[in-house]
Amino acid sequence: MLFGTSGIRGGISDKVTAELSMKLGQSLGTYLKGKGKVGVGMDARTSNHMLRNSFIAGLVSTGTDVVDVGLVPMPTAAYFSTKQGISASVIITASHNPPTDNGFKFFVNGREMIRLEEKRITSLVESGKFRIAQWSEIGRVSEAKIRDAYLHDLRQFLLKRDDRGGGMRVLVDAANGVASNYTPHLLTRMGFTVTTLNANLDGHFPGRPAEPSPRNLTDAMALAEARQFPVTLCHDGDGDRVAVVDEDGEFIDQNRVIALFAREEIRRRGEGQVLVSIDTSSVIDEVVKNEGGYVERAPLGSLQEKLANKDHNIVLASEPWKPIFTNLGLWMDGIVAAARIAQLVNSQGKGSCKKLMKSIPEYPLLREHIRCPDNLKKEFMRRIKGLVKEFTGVEKIIEVDGVRLEFADNSYLLIRVSGTEPKARLYIGARHERRLHDLADEARRMMKRALENCSNGD
């Protein structure tokens, strides 16, 4: 499978090669029939210049013009695809993956390509039937600096929602990624006093791994506590994610951050729908319902399918770490999310992230996985859907991506297979630790039984 749940990713020696990069450029140019312009950006990975050059060569060979926007965060590349005359934009990035990997993500009108569009690109890559421009029709390459325009529009969006920073201190851990040149500048322009960590661009990610998970944020968490920063904001390699740490160095669960954003957007509009991925917590449902809104869940990596349909009232969409503010655009944006959190800590938390988050419930969560070979995944899920009928107190079953059970006591359980790794994943949320462990024990037994039966052919 070429496209996964978040674009194309893989090792540069065995999947995301220069050869594939050129074919992707040829495929996109052929898909666009050589018309319009394509924006091309990249994060700071060491393989990006190689991939950018081969991708652009493929594009211009079809007669498609290219605007090279250089080193940009993923949200900035998506933003550029909304500009007049731009048919699509592409960023070369592997997001939070290790430095040995790279990848591509495609945008049209500010949103990620939907599955149908990705399938057409894949078909062209596989067939090799590319448009070939005549010598006089070869595409042209120009350059553009888009940071200031992007940050200006973000600042305008944010200041419609809240006041300036008033000098409040903020720590930004940019993971040596491209957000280093964006989030600190935006926050400074909004009146915050910014201290940075891991803010020099380096595709080796020397400061910490690019994924902003608690195990990778020990330095930021320690500094946040030692210096009592009111809030600490931590990015991944390309800026579509943000993680939040409070003044005591404690990591804030991403589901609570989504719930906070959802609450604020619904309050602004008086109503609305919140679209979240299947793996998110029921704390979002509780907060949204209290504000008069409602929640819909979609398969992981498929929010854009719903957003592409303009006939909706979605005020916020999000996967864990990656919110989409639909009034701004249809892309995941960790940079605007970081600034919005800082605003809320300043205005509602009175300079305390911990105080701000007291208004959002906190419940125990569990996330783990077992090994599940790719060739057994389909049968494994078939068996799981039969076994989960043994659970009692189930109010709702959602089967858009795996199987999610929602119980009368507001606990939930999700079992799904990974789209990118040989794993079956288990997610559980409950109001109390005892309930969490009871659900986990039963779910583990079911997953083990389902996998054993698959292996034995029973």
Short mmCIF file of C-alpha atoms in Angstrom, two decimals:
data_model
loop_
_atom_site.label_atom_id
_atom_site.label_comp_id
_atom_site.label_asym_id
_atom_site.label_seq_id
_atom_site.Cartn_x
_atom_site.Cartn_y
_atom_site.Cartn_z
CA MET A 1 0.00 0.00 0.00
CA LEU A 2 1.50 3.34 -1.08
CA PHE A 3 -0.61 5.72 1.04
CA GLY A 4 -1.16 5.02 4.72
CA THR A 5 -3.39 6.81 7.21
CA SER A 6 -1.26 9.96 6.95
CA GLY A 7 0.19 10.22 3.46
CA ILE A 8 3.22 8.25 2.31
CA ARG A 9 5.98 7.33 4.76
CA GLY A 10 8.87 4.91 4.91
CA GLY A 11 12.61 4.40 4.85
CA ILE A 12 14.49 6.34 2.19
CA SER A 13 16.48 3.27 1.12
CA ASP A 14 13.60 0.85 0.60
CA LYS A 15 10.37 2.79 0.06
CA VAL A 16 10.56 6.58 -0.19
CA THR A 17 13.41 6.61 -2.70
CA ALA A 18 14.45 9.21 -5.25
CA GLU A 19 12.91 6.99 -7.93
CA LEU A 20 9.54 6.92 -6.17
CA SER A 21 9.79 10.66 -5.61
CA MET A 22 10.13 11.33 -9.34
CA LYS A 23 7.23 8.99 -10.11
CA LEU A 24 5.07 10.81 -7.57
CA GLY A 25 5.90 14.12 -9.24
CA GLN A 26 5.05 12.67 -12.65
CA SER A 27 1.83 11.17 -11.28
CA LEU A 28 0.63 14.38 -9.65
CA GLY A 29 1.46 16.39 -12.77
CA THR A 30 -0.39 13.86 -14.93
CA TYR A 31 -3.37 13.89 -12.55
CA LEU A 32 -3.48 17.71 -12.83
CA LYS A 33 -3.08 17.45 -16.63
CA GLY A 34 -0.07 19.73 -16.47
CA LYS A 35 -2.23 22.69 -15.43
CA GLY A 36 -1.84 25.23 -12.66
CA LYS A 37 0.98 25.40 -10.14
CA VAL A 38 2.05 23.04 -7.38
CA GLY A 39 3.62 24.29 -4.15
CA VAL A 40 6.46 22.10 -2.88
CA GLY A 41 7.80 22.37 0.68
CA MET A 42 9.85 20.20 3.00
CA ASP A 43 10.80 19.75 6.63
CA ALA A 44 14.39 19.61 7.86
CA ARG A 45 15.20 15.93 7.26
CA THR A 46 18.57 15.15 5.73
CA SER A 47 17.08 13.39 2.69
CA ASN A 48 14.73 16.20 1.73
CA HIS A 49 16.86 17.98 -0.86
CA MET A 50 17.28 14.72 -2.77
CA LEU A 51 13.56 14.00 -2.70
CA ARG A 52 12.55 17.57 -3.47
CA ASN A 53 14.77 17.75 -6.54
CA SER A 54 13.55 14.45 -7.98
CA PHE A 55 9.91 15.28 -7.20
CA ILE A 56 10.16 18.67 -8.91
CA ALA A 57 11.87 17.05 -11.91
CA GLY A 58 8.92 14.69 -12.23
CA LEU A 59 6.40 17.52 -11.98
CA VAL A 60 7.97 19.84 -14.55
CA SER A 61 8.41 16.93 -16.99
CA THR A 62 4.60 16.85 -17.26
CA GLY A 63 4.40 20.57 -17.99
CA THR A 64 3.35 21.52 -14.44
CA ASP A 65 4.75 24.72 -12.94
CA VAL A 66 6.25 24.53 -9.44
CA VAL A 67 6.48 27.05 -6.61
CA ASP A 68 9.27 25.99 -4.26
CA VAL A 69 8.39 27.27 -0.76
CA GLY A 70 11.46 25.73 0.91
CA LEU A 71 11.58 24.70 4.56
CA VAL A 72 8.05 24.98 5.95
CA PRO A 73 5.86 23.22 8.52
CA MET A 74 3.20 20.91 7.21
CA PRO A 75 0.36 23.34 8.11
CA THR A 76 2.05 26.09 6.10
CA ALA A 77 2.28 23.89 3.01
CA ALA A 78 -1.41 23.06 3.40
CA TYR A 79 -2.25 26.76 3.79
CA PHE A 80 -0.43 27.53 0.54
CA SER A 81 -2.73 25.17 -1.37
CA THR A 82 -5.61 27.61 -0.71
CA LYS A 83 -3.93 30.44 -2.61
CA GLN A 84 -5.15 31.58 -6.01
CA GLY A 85 -3.54 29.76 -8.92
CA ILE A 86 -2.23 26.89 -6.76
CA SER A 87 -3.70 23.56 -7.88
CA ALA A 88 -2.14 21.53 -5.07
CA SER A 89 0.68 21.60 -2.56
CA VAL A 90 2.98 18.88 -1.31
CA ILE A 91 5.22 18.64 1.71
CA ILE A 92 8.09 16.19 1.95
CA THR A 93 8.06 15.00 5.55
CA ALA A 94 7.73 11.96 7.76
CA SER A 95 6.27 13.98 10.64
CA HIS A 96 7.22 12.29 13.94
CA ASN A 97 8.92 9.24 12.37
CA PRO A 98 12.65 8.61 12.97
CA PRO A 99 15.24 10.50 10.86
CA THR A 100 15.84 7.45 8.64
CA ASP A 101 12.32 7.86 7.22
CA ASN A 102 10.74 10.36 4.89
CA GLY A 103 7.46 10.77 3.09
CA PHE A 104 4.95 12.89 1.17
CA LYS A 105 1.65 14.51 1.98
CA PHE A 106 -0.61 16.04 -0.69
CA PHE A 107 -3.08 18.92 -0.25
CA VAL A 108 -5.87 20.38 -2.38
CA ASN A 109 -7.77 23.52 -1.29
CA GLY A 110 -6.26 23.30 2.18
CA ARG A 111 -7.25 19.71 2.92
CA GLU A 112 -5.41 16.44 2.59
CA MET A 113 -6.22 14.43 -0.50
CA ILE A 114 -9.11 12.06 0.09
CA ARG A 115 -8.83 8.31 -0.56
CA LEU A 116 -10.21 8.50 -4.10
CA GLU A 117 -7.59 11.09 -5.06
CA GLU A 118 -4.83 9.04 -3.42
CA LYS A 119 -5.96 5.95 -5.34
CA ARG A 120 -5.67 7.84 -8.62
CA ILE A 121 -2.13 8.92 -7.77
CA THR A 122 -1.28 5.33 -6.80
CA SER A 123 -2.70 3.98 -10.07
CA LEU A 124 -0.54 6.38 -12.07
CA VAL A 125 2.59 5.45 -10.10
CA GLU A 126 1.91 1.76 -10.74
CA SER A 127 1.01 2.11 -14.42
CA GLY A 128 3.81 4.50 -15.35
CA LYS A 129 1.50 6.17 -17.88
CA PHE A 130 2.67 9.72 -17.36
CA ARG A 131 2.00 12.89 -19.30
CA ILE A 132 5.15 13.92 -21.21
CA ALA A 133 5.51 17.61 -22.02
CA GLN A 134 7.12 18.81 -25.24
CA TRP A 135 10.40 20.70 -24.94
CA SER A 136 8.57 24.04 -25.14
CA GLU A 137 6.00 23.04 -22.47
CA ILE A 138 8.34 21.97 -19.66
CA GLY A 139 7.12 23.41 -16.35
CA ARG A 140 8.84 26.35 -14.74
CA VAL A 141 10.16 26.55 -11.18
CA SER A 142 9.84 29.69 -9.05
CA GLU A 143 10.36 30.35 -5.35
CA ALA A 144 8.14 31.99 -2.73
CA LYS A 145 8.54 33.00 0.91
CA ILE A 146 5.24 32.35 2.65
CA ARG A 147 6.04 32.40 6.38
CA ASP A 148 5.02 36.00 7.03
CA ALA A 149 1.69 35.70 5.20
CA TYR A 150 0.87 32.47 7.04
CA LEU A 151 1.78 33.87 10.46
CA HIS A 152 -0.15 37.07 9.73
CA ASP A 153 -3.31 35.10 8.94
CA LEU A 154 -2.87 32.93 12.05
CA ARG A 155 -2.43 36.01 14.21
CA GLN A 156 -5.59 37.59 12.78
CA PHE A 157 -7.53 34.38 13.41
CA LEU A 158 -6.29 34.14 17.00
CA LEU A 159 -6.82 37.77 17.98
CA LYS A 160 -10.48 37.46 17.00
CA ARG A 161 -10.75 34.85 19.76
CA ASP A 162 -8.70 36.27 22.61
CA ASP A 163 -6.33 38.97 23.80
CA ARG A 164 -2.60 39.31 23.32
CA GLY A 165 -0.17 37.54 25.61
CA GLY A 166 0.60 40.33 28.04
CA GLY A 167 4.18 39.13 28.45
CA MET A 168 3.29 35.69 29.84
CA ARG A 169 6.22 33.28 29.65
CA VAL A 170 5.97 30.28 27.31
CA LEU A 171 8.46 27.45 26.71
CA VAL A 172 8.49 26.00 23.17
CA ASP A 173 10.21 22.65 22.46
CA ALA A 174 10.37 22.54 18.65
CA ALA A 175 12.05 19.10 18.31
CA ASN A 176 14.74 20.56 16.00
CA GLY A 177 11.99 20.72 13.39
CA VAL A 178 10.61 23.36 11.06
CA ALA A 179 8.22 24.79 13.67
CA SER A 180 11.39 26.30 15.21
CA ASN A 181 11.08 29.23 12.81
CA TYR A 182 7.32 29.62 13.25
CA THR A 183 5.78 29.06 16.69
CA PRO A 184 8.27 31.23 18.64
CA HIS A 185 7.82 34.07 16.12
CA LEU A 186 4.02 33.85 16.24
CA LEU A 187 3.92 33.84 20.03
CA THR A 188 6.36 36.75 20.25
CA ARG A 189 4.25 38.79 17.81
CA MET A 190 1.24 38.07 20.01
CA GLY A 191 2.92 39.49 23.11
CA PHE A 192 4.24 36.37 24.84
CA THR A 193 7.76 36.03 26.24
CA VAL A 194 9.19 32.92 24.60
CA THR A 195 11.99 30.59 25.64
CA THR A 196 12.95 27.87 23.16
CA LEU A 197 14.32 24.36 23.50
CA ASN A 198 15.56 22.22 20.58
CA ALA A 199 14.90 25.12 18.22
CA ASN A 200 17.84 24.77 15.82
CA LEU A 201 16.93 22.98 12.59
CA ASP A 202 18.57 19.56 12.44
CA GLY A 203 17.20 16.57 10.54
CA HIS A 204 19.01 14.17 12.86
CA PHE A 205 16.70 15.30 15.72
CA PRO A 206 19.59 15.46 18.23
CA GLY A 207 17.58 16.98 21.09
CA ARG A 208 14.94 14.26 21.31
CA PRO A 209 12.93 11.93 19.06
CA ALA A 210 10.45 13.86 16.92
CA GLU A 211 7.29 12.37 18.47
CA PRO A 212 6.13 14.64 21.35
CA SER A 213 5.13 11.82 23.69
CA PRO A 214 5.76 11.94 27.46
CA ARG A 215 8.73 9.56 27.26
CA ASN A 216 10.44 11.92 24.79
CA LEU A 217 9.71 15.16 26.64
CA THR A 218 11.64 14.59 29.86
CA ASP A 219 13.92 17.60 29.29
CA ALA A 220 11.03 19.93 28.51
CA MET A 221 9.00 18.64 31.46
CA ALA A 222 11.93 19.07 33.85
CA LEU A 223 12.62 22.61 32.60
CA ALA A 224 8.93 23.51 32.79
CA GLU A 225 8.83 22.49 36.45
CA ALA A 226 12.18 24.01 37.39
CA ARG A 227 11.39 27.38 35.82
CA GLN A 228 7.62 27.25 36.46
CA PHE A 229 6.70 28.14 32.89
CA PRO A 230 2.92 28.76 32.83
CA VAL A 231 2.71 26.48 29.77
CA THR A 232 5.12 24.44 27.64
CA LEU A 233 4.30 23.61 24.00
CA CYS A 234 6.04 20.72 22.25
CA HIS A 235 6.02 19.98 18.52
CA ASP A 236 6.91 17.08 16.25
CA GLY A 237 9.18 17.30 13.21
CA ASP A 238 6.78 19.13 10.87
CA GLY A 239 4.52 21.12 13.18
CA ASP A 240 1.15 19.43 12.69
CA ARG A 241 1.25 18.15 16.29
CA VAL A 242 1.48 19.92 19.62
CA ALA A 243 1.71 18.45 23.10
CA VAL A 244 1.08 20.48 26.25
CA VAL A 245 2.91 20.46 29.60
CA ASP A 246 1.78 22.45 32.65
CA GLU A 247 3.83 24.52 35.11
CA ASP A 248 4.51 21.49 37.31
CA GLY A 249 6.04 19.58 34.40
CA GLU A 250 2.99 17.34 34.00
CA PHE A 251 1.92 16.16 30.55
CA ILE A 252 -1.67 17.05 29.61
CA ASP A 253 -3.54 14.22 27.91
CA GLN A 254 -4.28 15.15 24.31
CA ASN A 255 -7.96 14.19 24.63
CA ARG A 256 -8.44 16.89 27.25
CA VAL A 257 -6.77 19.43 24.96
CA ILE A 258 -9.16 18.48 22.13
CA ALA A 259 -12.09 18.82 24.55
CA LEU A 260 -10.89 22.29 25.54
CA PHE A 261 -10.63 23.45 21.93
CA ALA A 262 -14.04 21.95 21.14
CA ARG A 263 -15.65 23.73 24.08
CA GLU A 264 -14.25 27.09 23.05
CA GLU A 265 -15.29 26.75 19.39
CA ILE A 266 -18.83 25.67 20.30
CA ARG A 267 -19.16 28.56 22.75
CA ARG A 268 -18.18 30.97 19.99
CA ARG A 269 -20.82 29.65 17.59
CA GLY A 270 -23.51 28.55 20.03
CA GLU A 271 -23.74 25.05 18.55
CA GLY A 272 -21.92 22.69 16.24
CA GLN A 273 -20.48 19.31 15.47
CA VAL A 274 -17.07 18.06 16.57
CA LEU A 275 -15.47 15.44 14.33
CA VAL A 276 -12.81 13.25 15.95
CA SER A 277 -10.97 10.06 15.12
CA ILE A 278 -12.18 6.74 16.49
CA ASP A 279 -9.32 6.49 19.03
CA THR A 280 -10.28 9.58 21.05
CA SER A 281 -11.63 9.61 24.59
CA SER A 282 -15.23 10.02 25.78
CA VAL A 283 -14.16 13.09 27.77
CA ILE A 284 -14.65 14.95 24.48
CA ASP A 285 -18.26 13.72 24.27
CA GLU A 286 -18.95 14.82 27.84
CA VAL A 287 -17.59 18.33 27.37
CA VAL A 288 -19.17 18.85 23.94
CA LYS A 289 -22.58 17.59 25.09
CA ASN A 290 -22.52 20.00 28.05
CA GLU A 291 -22.03 22.87 25.59
CA GLY A 292 -24.92 21.83 23.35
CA GLY A 293 -22.83 20.27 20.60
CA TYR A 294 -22.45 16.70 19.38
CA VAL A 295 -19.58 14.40 18.46
CA GLU A 296 -19.07 12.19 15.43
CA ARG A 297 -16.22 9.72 15.03
CA ALA A 298 -14.38 8.78 11.86
CA PRO A 299 -11.71 6.18 11.00
CA LEU A 300 -8.17 7.18 11.85
CA GLY A 301 -6.70 9.14 8.94
CA SER A 302 -10.11 9.87 7.38
CA LEU A 303 -11.20 13.23 8.79
CA GLN A 304 -10.61 14.81 5.39
CA GLU A 305 -13.27 12.58 3.84
CA LYS A 306 -15.92 14.31 5.96
CA LEU A 307 -14.36 17.76 5.65
CA ALA A 308 -14.30 17.53 1.85
CA ASN A 309 -18.11 17.57 1.98
CA LYS A 310 -18.93 21.23 2.53
CA ASP A 311 -22.45 20.45 3.75
CA HIS A 312 -21.59 20.18 7.44
CA ASN A 313 -21.51 22.19 10.65
CA ILE A 314 -18.13 20.97 11.93
CA VAL A 315 -16.59 23.57 14.24
CA LEU A 316 -13.52 21.49 15.11
CA ALA A 317 -12.01 18.25 13.85
CA SER A 318 -9.13 16.43 15.47
CA GLU A 319 -7.02 13.35 15.84
CA PRO A 320 -4.91 13.05 19.00
CA TRP A 321 -2.33 15.87 18.98
CA LYS A 322 -3.62 17.31 15.68
CA PRO A 323 -6.56 19.77 15.73
CA ILE A 324 -8.24 21.31 12.69
CA PHE A 325 -9.84 24.72 13.25
CA THR A 326 -12.35 24.73 10.41
CA ASN A 327 -12.87 28.51 10.53
CA LEU A 328 -9.17 28.86 9.66
CA GLY A 329 -8.77 26.00 7.21
CA LEU A 330 -9.12 22.26 6.75
CA TRP A 331 -5.60 21.23 7.73
CA MET A 332 -4.12 19.93 10.99
CA ASP A 333 -2.22 22.78 12.58
CA GLY A 334 -0.07 22.38 15.68
CA ILE A 335 1.21 25.94 15.37
CA VAL A 336 -2.13 27.72 15.69
CA ALA A 337 -3.08 25.15 18.36
CA ALA A 338 0.04 26.04 20.36
CA ALA A 339 -0.78 29.74 20.23
CA ARG A 340 -4.43 29.11 21.12
CA ILE A 341 -3.42 27.14 24.20
CA ALA A 342 -1.10 29.98 25.26
CA GLN A 343 -3.97 32.45 24.85
CA LEU A 344 -6.31 30.36 26.98
CA VAL A 345 -3.70 29.82 29.71
CA ASN A 346 -3.23 33.58 29.85
CA SER A 347 -6.90 34.65 29.71
CA GLN A 348 -8.84 31.85 31.43
CA GLY A 349 -6.08 30.19 33.43
CA LYS A 350 -4.72 33.54 34.66
CA GLY A 351 -1.20 32.40 33.87
CA SER A 352 -1.63 28.77 34.97
CA CYS A 353 -2.12 25.82 32.63
CA LYS A 354 -3.08 23.66 35.60
CA LYS A 355 -5.84 26.10 36.57
CA LEU A 356 -7.13 26.24 32.98
CA MET A 357 -7.33 22.46 32.67
CA LYS A 358 -9.25 22.01 35.94
CA SER A 359 -12.41 22.73 33.96
CA ILE A 360 -11.81 19.66 31.74
CA PRO A 361 -12.43 16.25 33.39
CA GLU A 362 -9.52 13.83 33.71
CA TYR A 363 -10.15 10.09 33.62
CA PRO A 364 -7.85 7.05 33.52
CA LEU A 365 -6.90 5.77 30.07
CA LEU A 366 -5.12 2.70 28.73
CA ARG A 367 -3.49 2.17 25.36
CA GLU A 368 -1.51 -0.94 24.43
CA HIS A 369 -1.00 -3.38 21.57
CA ILE A 370 -0.25 -6.98 20.69
CA ARG A 371 1.52 -8.33 17.64
CA CYS A 372 -0.88 -9.24 14.83
CA PRO A 373 0.63 -10.28 11.47
CA ASP A 374 -0.79 -8.44 8.47
CA ASN A 375 -2.16 -11.64 6.93
CA LEU A 376 -4.26 -12.34 10.05
CA LYS A 377 -5.70 -8.86 10.61
CA LYS A 378 -8.95 -9.34 8.71
CA GLU A 379 -9.76 -12.65 10.38
CA PHE A 380 -8.67 -11.30 13.78
CA MET A 381 -11.17 -8.43 13.56
CA ARG A 382 -13.93 -10.76 12.36
CA ARG A 383 -13.44 -12.89 15.45
CA ILE A 384 -13.19 -9.87 17.76
CA LYS A 385 -16.55 -8.56 16.52
CA GLY A 386 -18.09 -11.84 17.60
CA LEU A 387 -16.34 -12.03 20.96
CA VAL A 388 -17.15 -8.49 22.15
CA LYS A 389 -20.83 -9.47 22.27
CA GLU A 390 -19.94 -11.06 25.62
CA PHE A 391 -19.59 -7.60 27.21
CA THR A 392 -22.64 -6.33 29.14
CA GLY A 393 -23.88 -2.78 29.59
CA VAL A 394 -23.03 -1.75 26.03
CA GLU A 395 -25.06 1.25 24.82
CA LYS A 396 -23.46 1.82 21.44
CA ILE A 397 -21.22 -0.06 19.00
CA ILE A 398 -19.22 1.82 16.35
CA GLU A 399 -17.54 -0.20 13.59
CA VAL A 400 -16.13 2.50 11.29
CA ASP A 401 -12.54 1.46 12.17
CA GLY A 402 -12.24 -1.67 14.27
CA VAL A 403 -14.93 -2.03 16.92
CA ARG A 404 -15.63 0.54 19.64
CA LEU A 405 -17.97 -0.25 22.54
CA GLU A 406 -19.49 2.60 24.53
CA PHE A 407 -20.95 1.57 27.89
CA ALA A 408 -23.77 2.94 30.03
CA ASP A 409 -21.28 4.03 32.72
CA ASN A 410 -19.47 6.28 30.18
CA SER A 411 -16.52 3.93 29.79
CA TYR A 412 -15.44 2.81 26.32
CA LEU A 413 -13.26 0.20 24.65
CA LEU A 414 -11.77 0.16 21.15
CA ILE A 415 -9.97 -2.69 19.38
CA ARG A 416 -8.55 -1.98 15.94
CA VAL A 417 -5.68 -3.21 13.78
CA SER A 418 -2.93 -0.83 12.73
CA GLY A 419 -2.86 0.31 9.12
CA THR A 420 0.92 0.68 9.09
CA GLU A 421 2.34 -1.91 11.54
CA PRO A 422 1.74 -5.62 12.35
CA LYS A 423 -0.19 -4.74 15.50
CA ALA A 424 -3.67 -4.89 17.00
CA ARG A 425 -4.33 -1.96 19.32
CA LEU A 426 -6.44 -1.68 22.45
CA TYR A 427 -7.79 1.63 23.80
CA ILE A 428 -9.83 1.88 27.00
CA GLY A 429 -11.21 4.80 28.99
CA ALA A 430 -13.21 4.65 32.21
CA ARG A 431 -14.27 6.86 35.10
CA HIS A 432 -12.37 4.77 37.65
CA GLU A 433 -9.18 2.69 37.72
CA ARG A 434 -10.99 -0.48 38.85
CA ARG A 435 -13.37 -0.34 35.90
CA LEU A 436 -10.46 0.35 33.55
CA HIS A 437 -8.56 -2.71 34.74
CA ASP A 438 -11.64 -4.96 34.62
CA LEU A 439 -12.29 -3.97 30.99
CA ALA A 440 -8.61 -4.38 30.14
CA ASP A 441 -8.40 -7.89 31.61
CA GLU A 442 -11.43 -9.06 29.64
CA ALA A 443 -10.30 -7.36 26.41
CA ARG A 444 -6.82 -8.89 26.65
CA ARG A 445 -8.31 -12.36 27.05
CA MET A 446 -10.52 -11.81 24.00
CA MET A 447 -7.67 -10.50 21.87
CA LYS A 448 -5.46 -13.43 22.84
CA ARG A 449 -8.24 -15.92 22.09
CA ALA A 450 -9.04 -14.31 18.73
CA LEU A 451 -5.40 -14.36 17.66
CA GLU A 452 -4.85 -17.96 18.78
CA ASN A 453 -7.96 -19.08 16.88
CA CYS A 454 -6.71 -17.27 13.75
CA SER A 455 -3.32 -18.96 14.03
CA ASN A 456 -4.85 -22.39 14.63
CA GLY A 457 -7.46 -21.96 11.91
CA ASP A 458 -10.31 -22.79 14.31
#
